[in-house]
CSV table of C-alpha atoms in Angstrom, one decimal:
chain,number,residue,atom,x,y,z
A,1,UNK,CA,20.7,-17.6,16.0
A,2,UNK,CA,17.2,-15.5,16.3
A,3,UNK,CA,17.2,-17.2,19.5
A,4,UNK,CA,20.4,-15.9,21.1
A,5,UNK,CA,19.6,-12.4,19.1
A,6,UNK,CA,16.2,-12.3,20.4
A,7,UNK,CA,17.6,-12.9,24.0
A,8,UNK,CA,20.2,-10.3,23.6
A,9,UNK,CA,17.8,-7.9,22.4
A,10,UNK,CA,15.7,-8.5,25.4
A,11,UNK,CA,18.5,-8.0,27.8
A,12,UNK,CA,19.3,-4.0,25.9
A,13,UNK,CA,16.1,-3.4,25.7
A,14,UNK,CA,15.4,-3.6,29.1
A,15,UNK,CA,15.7,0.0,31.2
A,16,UNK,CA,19.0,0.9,31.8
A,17,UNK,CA,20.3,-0.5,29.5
A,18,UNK,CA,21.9,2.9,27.7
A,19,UNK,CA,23.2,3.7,30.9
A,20,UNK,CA,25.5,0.1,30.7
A,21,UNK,CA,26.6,1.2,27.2
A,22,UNK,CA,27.7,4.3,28.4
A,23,UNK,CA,29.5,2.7,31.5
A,24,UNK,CA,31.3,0.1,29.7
A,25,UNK,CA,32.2,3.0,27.1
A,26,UNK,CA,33.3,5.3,30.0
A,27,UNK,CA,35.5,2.3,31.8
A,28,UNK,CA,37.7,1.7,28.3
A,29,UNK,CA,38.1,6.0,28.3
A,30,UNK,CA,39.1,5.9,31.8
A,31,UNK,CA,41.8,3.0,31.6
A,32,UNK,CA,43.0,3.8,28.3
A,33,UNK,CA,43.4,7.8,29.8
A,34,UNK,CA,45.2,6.4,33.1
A,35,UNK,CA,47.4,4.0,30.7
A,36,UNK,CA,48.6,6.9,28.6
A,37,UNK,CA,49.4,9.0,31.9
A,38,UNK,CA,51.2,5.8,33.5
A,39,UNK,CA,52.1,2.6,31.5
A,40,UNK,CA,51.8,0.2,34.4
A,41,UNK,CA,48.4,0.3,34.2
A,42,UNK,CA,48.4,-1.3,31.3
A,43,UNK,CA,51.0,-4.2,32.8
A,44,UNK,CA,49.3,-7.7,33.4
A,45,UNK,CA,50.5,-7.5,37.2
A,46,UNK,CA,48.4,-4.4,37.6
A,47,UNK,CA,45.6,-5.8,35.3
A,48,UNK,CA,45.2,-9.1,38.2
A,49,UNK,CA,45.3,-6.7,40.8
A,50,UNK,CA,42.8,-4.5,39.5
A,51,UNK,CA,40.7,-7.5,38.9
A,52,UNK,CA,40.8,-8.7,42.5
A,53,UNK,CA,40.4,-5.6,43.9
A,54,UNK,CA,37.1,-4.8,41.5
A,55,UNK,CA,35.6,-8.1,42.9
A,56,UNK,CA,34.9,-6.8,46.4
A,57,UNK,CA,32.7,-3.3,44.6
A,58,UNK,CA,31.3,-6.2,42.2
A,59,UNK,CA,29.7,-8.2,45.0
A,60,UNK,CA,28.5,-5.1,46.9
A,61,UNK,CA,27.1,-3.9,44.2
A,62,UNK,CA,24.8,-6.8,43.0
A,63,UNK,CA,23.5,-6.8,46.6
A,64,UNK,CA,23.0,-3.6,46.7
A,65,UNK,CA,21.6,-3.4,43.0
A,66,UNK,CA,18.8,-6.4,43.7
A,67,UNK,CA,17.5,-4.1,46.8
A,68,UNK,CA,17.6,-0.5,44.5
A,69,UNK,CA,15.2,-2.2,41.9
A,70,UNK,CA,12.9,-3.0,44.5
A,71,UNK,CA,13.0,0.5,45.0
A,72,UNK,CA,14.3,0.2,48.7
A,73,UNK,CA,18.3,0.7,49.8
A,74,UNK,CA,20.7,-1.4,52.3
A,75,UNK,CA,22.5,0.4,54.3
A,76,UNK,CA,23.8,-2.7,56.5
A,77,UNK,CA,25.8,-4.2,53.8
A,78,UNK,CA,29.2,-2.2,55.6
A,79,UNK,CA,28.3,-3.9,58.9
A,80,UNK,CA,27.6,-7.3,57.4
A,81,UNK,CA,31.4,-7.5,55.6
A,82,UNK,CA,32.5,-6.5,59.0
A,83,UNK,CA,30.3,-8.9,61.4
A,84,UNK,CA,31.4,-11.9,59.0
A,85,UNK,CA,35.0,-10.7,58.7
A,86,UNK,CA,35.1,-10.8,62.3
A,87,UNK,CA,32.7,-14.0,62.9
A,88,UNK,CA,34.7,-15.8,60.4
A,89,UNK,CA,38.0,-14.9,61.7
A,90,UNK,CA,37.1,-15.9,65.7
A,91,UNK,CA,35.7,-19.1,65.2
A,92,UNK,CA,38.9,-19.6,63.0
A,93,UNK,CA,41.3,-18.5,65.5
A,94,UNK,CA,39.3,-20.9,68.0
A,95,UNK,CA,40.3,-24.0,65.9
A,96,UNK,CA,37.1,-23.8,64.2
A,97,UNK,CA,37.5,-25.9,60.6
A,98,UNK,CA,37.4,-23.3,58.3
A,99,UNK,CA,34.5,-25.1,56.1
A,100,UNK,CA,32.8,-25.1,59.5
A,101,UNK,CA,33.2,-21.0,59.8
A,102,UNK,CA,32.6,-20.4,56.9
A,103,UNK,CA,28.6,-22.0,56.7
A,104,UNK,CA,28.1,-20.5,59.9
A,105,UNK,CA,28.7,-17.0,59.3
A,106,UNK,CA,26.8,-17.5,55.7
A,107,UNK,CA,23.6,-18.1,58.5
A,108,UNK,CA,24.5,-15.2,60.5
A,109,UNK,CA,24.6,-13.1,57.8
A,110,UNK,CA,21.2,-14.6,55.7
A,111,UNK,CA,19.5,-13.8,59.2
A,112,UNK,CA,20.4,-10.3,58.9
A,113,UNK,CA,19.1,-10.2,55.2
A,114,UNK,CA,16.0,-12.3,56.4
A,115,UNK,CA,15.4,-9.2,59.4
A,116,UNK,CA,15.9,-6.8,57.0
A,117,UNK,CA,13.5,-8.1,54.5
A,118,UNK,CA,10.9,-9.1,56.7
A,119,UNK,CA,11.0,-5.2,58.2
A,120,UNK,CA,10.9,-3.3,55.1
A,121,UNK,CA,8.4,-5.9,53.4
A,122,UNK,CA,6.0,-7.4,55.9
A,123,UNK,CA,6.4,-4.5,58.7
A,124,UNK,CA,6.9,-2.4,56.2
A,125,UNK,CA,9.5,-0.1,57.5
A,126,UNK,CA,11.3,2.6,55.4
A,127,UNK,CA,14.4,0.9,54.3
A,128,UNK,CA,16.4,3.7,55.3
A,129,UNK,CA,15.9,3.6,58.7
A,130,UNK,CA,15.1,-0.6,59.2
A,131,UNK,CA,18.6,-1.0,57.7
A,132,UNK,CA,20.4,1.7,59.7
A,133,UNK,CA,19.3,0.2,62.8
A,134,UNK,CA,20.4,-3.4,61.5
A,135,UNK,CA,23.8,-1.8,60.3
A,136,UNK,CA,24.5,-0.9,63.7
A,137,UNK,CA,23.3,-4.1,65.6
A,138,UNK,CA,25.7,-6.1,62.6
A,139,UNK,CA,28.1,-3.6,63.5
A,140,UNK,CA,27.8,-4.1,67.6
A,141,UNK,CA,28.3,-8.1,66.9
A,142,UNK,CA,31.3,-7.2,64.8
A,143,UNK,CA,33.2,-5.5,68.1
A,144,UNK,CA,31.6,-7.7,70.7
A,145,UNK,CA,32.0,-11.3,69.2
A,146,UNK,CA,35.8,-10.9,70.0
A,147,UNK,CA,35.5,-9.0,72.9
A,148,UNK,CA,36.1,-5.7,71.6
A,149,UNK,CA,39.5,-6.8,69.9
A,150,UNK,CA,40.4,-7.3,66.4
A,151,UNK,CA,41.3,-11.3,66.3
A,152,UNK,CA,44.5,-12.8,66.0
A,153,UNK,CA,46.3,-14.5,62.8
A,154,UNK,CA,43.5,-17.2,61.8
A,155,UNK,CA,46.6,-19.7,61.6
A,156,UNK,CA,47.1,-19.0,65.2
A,157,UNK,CA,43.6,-21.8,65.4
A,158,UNK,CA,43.5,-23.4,62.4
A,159,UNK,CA,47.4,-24.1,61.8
A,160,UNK,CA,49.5,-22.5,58.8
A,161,UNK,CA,48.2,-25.0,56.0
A,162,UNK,CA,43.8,-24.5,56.9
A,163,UNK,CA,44.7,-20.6,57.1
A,164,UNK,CA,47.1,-20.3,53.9
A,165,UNK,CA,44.2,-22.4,51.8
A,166,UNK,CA,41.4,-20.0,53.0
A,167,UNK,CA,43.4,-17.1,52.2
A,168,UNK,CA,44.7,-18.3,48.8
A,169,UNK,CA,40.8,-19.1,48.0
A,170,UNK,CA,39.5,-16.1,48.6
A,171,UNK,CA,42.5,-13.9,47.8
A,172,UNK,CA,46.1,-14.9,47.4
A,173,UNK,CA,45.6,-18.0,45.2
A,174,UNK,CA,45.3,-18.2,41.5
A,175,UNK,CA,43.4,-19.9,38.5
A,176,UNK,CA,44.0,-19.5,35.0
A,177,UNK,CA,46.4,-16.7,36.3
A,178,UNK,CA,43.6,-14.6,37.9
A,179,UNK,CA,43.2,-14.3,41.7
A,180,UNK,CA,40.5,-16.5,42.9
A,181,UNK,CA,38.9,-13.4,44.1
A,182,UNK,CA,37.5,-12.6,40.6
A,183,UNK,CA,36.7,-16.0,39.5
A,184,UNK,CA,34.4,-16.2,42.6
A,185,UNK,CA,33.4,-12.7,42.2
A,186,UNK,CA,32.0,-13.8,38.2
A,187,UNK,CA,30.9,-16.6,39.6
A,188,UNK,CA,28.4,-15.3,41.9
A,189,UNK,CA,27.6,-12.2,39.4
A,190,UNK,CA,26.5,-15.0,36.5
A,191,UNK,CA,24.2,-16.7,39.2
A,192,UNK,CA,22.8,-13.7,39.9
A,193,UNK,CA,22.4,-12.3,36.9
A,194,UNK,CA,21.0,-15.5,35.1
A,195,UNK,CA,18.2,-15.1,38.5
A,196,UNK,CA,17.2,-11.3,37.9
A,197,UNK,CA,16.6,-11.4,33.7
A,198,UNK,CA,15.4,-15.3,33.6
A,199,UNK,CA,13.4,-16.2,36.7
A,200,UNK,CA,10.3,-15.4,37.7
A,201,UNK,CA,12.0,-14.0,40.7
A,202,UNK,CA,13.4,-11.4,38.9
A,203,UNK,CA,10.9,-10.4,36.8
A,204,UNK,CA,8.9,-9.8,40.6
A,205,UNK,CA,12.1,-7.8,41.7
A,206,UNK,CA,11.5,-5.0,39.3
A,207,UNK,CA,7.5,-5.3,38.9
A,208,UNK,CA,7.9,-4.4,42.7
A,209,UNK,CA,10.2,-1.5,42.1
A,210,UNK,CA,8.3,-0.3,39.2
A,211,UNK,CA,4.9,0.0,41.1
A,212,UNK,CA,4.2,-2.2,44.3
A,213,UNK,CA,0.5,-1.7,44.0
A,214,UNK,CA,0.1,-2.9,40.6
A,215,UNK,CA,2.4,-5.9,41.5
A,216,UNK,CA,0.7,-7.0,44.6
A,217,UNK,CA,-2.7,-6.6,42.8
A,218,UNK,CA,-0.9,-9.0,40.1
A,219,UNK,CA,-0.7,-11.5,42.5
A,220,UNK,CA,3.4,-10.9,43.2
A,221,UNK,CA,4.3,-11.7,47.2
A,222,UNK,CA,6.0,-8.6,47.8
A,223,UNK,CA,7.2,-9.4,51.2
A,224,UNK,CA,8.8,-12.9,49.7
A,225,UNK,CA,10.4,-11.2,46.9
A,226,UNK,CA,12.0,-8.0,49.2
A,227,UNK,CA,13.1,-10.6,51.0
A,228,UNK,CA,14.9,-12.3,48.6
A,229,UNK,CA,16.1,-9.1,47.7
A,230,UNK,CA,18.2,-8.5,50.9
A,231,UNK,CA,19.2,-11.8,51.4
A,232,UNK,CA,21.5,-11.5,48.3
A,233,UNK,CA,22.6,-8.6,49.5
A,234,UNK,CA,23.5,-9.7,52.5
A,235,UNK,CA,25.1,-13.1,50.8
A,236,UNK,CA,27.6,-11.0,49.2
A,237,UNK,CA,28.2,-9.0,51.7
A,238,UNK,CA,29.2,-12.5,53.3
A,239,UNK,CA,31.4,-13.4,50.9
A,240,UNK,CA,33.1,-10.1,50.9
A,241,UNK,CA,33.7,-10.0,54.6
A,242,UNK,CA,35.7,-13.6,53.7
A,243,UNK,CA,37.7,-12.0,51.5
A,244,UNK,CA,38.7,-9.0,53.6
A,245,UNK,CA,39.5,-11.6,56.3
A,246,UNK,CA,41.6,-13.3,53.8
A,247,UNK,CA,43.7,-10.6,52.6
A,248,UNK,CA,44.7,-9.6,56.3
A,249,UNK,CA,44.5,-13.0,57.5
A,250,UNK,CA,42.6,-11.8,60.6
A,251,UNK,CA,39.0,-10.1,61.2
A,252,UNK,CA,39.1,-6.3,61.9
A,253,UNK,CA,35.8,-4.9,63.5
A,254,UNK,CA,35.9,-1.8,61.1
A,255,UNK,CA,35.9,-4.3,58.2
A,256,UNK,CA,34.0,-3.2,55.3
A,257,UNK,CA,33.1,0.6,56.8
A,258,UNK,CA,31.1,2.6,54.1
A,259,UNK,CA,30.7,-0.2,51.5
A,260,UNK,CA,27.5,0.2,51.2
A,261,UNK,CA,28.1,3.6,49.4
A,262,UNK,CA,30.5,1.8,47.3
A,263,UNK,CA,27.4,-0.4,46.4
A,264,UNK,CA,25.3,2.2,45.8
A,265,UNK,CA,28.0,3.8,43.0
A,266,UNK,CA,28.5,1.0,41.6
A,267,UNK,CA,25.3,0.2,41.0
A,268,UNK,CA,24.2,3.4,40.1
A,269,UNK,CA,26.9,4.5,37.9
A,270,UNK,CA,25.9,1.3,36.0
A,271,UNK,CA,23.0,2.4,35.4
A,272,UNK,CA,20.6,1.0,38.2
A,273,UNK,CA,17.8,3.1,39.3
A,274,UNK,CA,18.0,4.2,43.0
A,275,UNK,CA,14.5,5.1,42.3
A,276,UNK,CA,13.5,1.3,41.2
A,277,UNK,CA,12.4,-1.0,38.8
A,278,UNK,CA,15.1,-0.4,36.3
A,279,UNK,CA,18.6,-1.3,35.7
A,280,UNK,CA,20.7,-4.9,34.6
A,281,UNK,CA,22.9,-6.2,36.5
A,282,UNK,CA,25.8,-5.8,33.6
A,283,UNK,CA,25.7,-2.0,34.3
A,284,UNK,CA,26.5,-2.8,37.8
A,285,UNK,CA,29.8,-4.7,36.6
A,286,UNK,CA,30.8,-1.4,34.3
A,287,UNK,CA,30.2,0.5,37.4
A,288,UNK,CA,32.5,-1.6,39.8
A,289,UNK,CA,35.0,-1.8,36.7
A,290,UNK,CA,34.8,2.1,37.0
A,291,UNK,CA,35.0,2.8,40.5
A,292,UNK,CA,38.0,0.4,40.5
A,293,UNK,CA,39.8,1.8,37.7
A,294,UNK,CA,39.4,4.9,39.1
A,295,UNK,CA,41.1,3.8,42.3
A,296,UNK,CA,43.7,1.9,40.8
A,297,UNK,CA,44.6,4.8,38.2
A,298,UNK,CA,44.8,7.7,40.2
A,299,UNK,CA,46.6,5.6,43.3
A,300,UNK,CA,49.3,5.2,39.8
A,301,UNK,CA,49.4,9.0,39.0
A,302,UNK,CA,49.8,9.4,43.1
A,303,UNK,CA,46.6,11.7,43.5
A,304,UNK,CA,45.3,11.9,47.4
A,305,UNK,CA,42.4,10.4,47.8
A,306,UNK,CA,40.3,12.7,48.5
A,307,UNK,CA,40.4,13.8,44.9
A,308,UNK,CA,39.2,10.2,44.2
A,309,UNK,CA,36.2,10.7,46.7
A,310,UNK,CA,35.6,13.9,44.7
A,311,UNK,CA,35.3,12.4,41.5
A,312,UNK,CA,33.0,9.4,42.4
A,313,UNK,CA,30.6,11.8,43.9
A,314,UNK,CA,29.8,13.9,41.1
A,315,UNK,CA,30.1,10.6,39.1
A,316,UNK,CA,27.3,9.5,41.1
A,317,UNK,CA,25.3,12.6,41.8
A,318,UNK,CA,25.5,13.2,37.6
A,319,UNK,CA,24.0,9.2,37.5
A,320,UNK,CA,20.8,10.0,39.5
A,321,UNK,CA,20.8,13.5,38.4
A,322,UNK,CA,20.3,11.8,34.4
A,323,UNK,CA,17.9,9.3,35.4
A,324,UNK,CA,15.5,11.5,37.2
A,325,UNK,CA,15.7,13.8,34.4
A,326,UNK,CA,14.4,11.0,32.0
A,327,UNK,CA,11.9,9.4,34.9
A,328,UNK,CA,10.3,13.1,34.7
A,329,UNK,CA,10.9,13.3,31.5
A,330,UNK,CA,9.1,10.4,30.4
A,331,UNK,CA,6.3,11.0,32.6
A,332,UNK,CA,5.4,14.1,31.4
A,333,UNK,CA,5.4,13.4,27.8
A,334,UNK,CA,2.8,10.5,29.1
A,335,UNK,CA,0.9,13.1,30.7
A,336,UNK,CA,1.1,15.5,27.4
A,337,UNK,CA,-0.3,12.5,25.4
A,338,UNK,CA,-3.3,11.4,28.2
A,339,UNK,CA,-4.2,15.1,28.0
A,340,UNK,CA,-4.5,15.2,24.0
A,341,UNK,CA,-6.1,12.0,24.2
């Protein structure tokens, strides 16, 4: 018992963790406000759905999540679900197996995370602009790997039964009467949650996004863990390009366009420190949970979209806003307290 308390304790202690209180609290307000407005968000179809469609923000946003504690941003996570949509999807439609397709765009995509990490940490490139030049090479391999052409029905290579059983594992199918989506989607969030608060690997992540002197001096290899970093973001990214090829059942070259915004708000809304070194990986599922909800609740009450866009933006501009309030808030009652001293 002290044990698992103890453990706990750890895990809401670390920084952040307020802001994951106050984004689970905000995701029961929001659903429980959209249920009163329209009662079929409360039905259990709309519950899967909303599940499913929360997985793809989910896996974004732990990508995206492990690189903002490091202090650095990905901004080729779009053009990665895109690229492996449409890598996937090709070698399908060319009688590819579909086990076959799938390792091999897992490779393309790790070699992305590997450039990216290897620029921002050993070249030591601003993240911003290493990653926008990788977003648009992923991006150019996306419309040229098919010629410029979305790709046909993956069936169309693989036959009806290899293209219905990679579409119901990533998307149509169910377990337990949940979409696969989400059980792969938890899946890969407990893996990489159990890495970042239990692994010396994750304790490196956020010394490195805290102060990357102080780590570096402390012996941490801060171009091996930055690498790291974007390799799981560009993992999931992988895995979400599968399922977006899975629900269409074809790759489209504009695949996955602006997820890596929707990474970023998930994340950040969550309570994960564009800034880095703080944030838990929890926070990031709240934040996806509240992204989605928000989708799914005001696509109910019929409100246009942009309204949606609206509100996420000052969602997330309210996030940063609050935790560079307390960064600067904490810092100068530090410097207050070295001046008494």
């Amino acid at each position: 018992m002290d044990r698992k308390k103890s453990g706990f304790s750890k895990i809401m202690g670390a920084k952040g963790a307020g802001s994951v209180v106050t984004a689970f609290v905000g995701l029961v307000v929001i659903y429980i406000a959209f249920g009163l407005l329209n009662p079929k968000v409360f039905t259990p179809l709309n519950i899967q759905n909303l599940l499913r469609s929360m997985s793809k923000y989910l896996l974004i946003g732990i990508g995206q999540s492990f690189v903002m504690i490091t202090g650095n941003i990905d901004l080729s996570i779009g053009s990665v679900v895109g690229m492996s949509a449409m890598i996937s999807a090709t070698l399908m439609t060319r009688g590819v197996n579909p086990v076959v397709a799938v390792l091999i765009t897992i490779l393309c995509g790790l070699v992305v995370g590997l450039v990216n990490g290897t620029l921002v940490g050993k070249f030591k490139l601003p993240p911003f602009i290493a990653t926008l030049g990788t977003m648009f090479i992923a991006r150019g391999i996306a419309y040229i790997v098919n010629n410029n052409r979305n790709t046909d029905n993956i069936a169309s290579g693989i036959g009806k039964e290899a293209g219905d059983t990679f579409q119901n594992i990533f998307y149509y199918g169910k377990t337990a009467g949940i979409f696969n989506t989400f059980w792969i989607a938890l899946l890969i969030f407990i893996i990489f949650f159990f890495v970042l608060s239990k692994t010396r690997s994750g304790r490196h992540i956020y010394a490195i996004g805290s102060n990357v002197d102080a780590a570096r001096l402390s012996g941490v290899d801060v171009v091996k863990t930055t690498t790291k970093a974007y390799l799981v973001s560009a993992f999931c990214s992988v895995v979400v390009g599968f399922i977006l090829c899975a629900q269409a059942g074809m790759g489209n070259m504009d695949a996955g366009n602006m997820y890596e915004m929707y990474g970023v708000a998930a994340g950040v809304i969550g309570g994960v420190s564009p800034l880095g070194g703080s944030g838990i990986l929890l926070g990031t599922f709240a934040g996806a949970g509240v992204w989605q909800t928000l989708e799914n609740g005001l696509n109910l009450i019929h409100a246009q979209v942009g309204f949606q866009r609206i509100i996420i933006g000052i969602i997330v501009v309210a996030a940063v806003l609050i935790d560079v309030v307390i960064r600067n808030g904490n810092g100068s009652f530090k410097r207050k307290n070295r001046k008494n001293k």
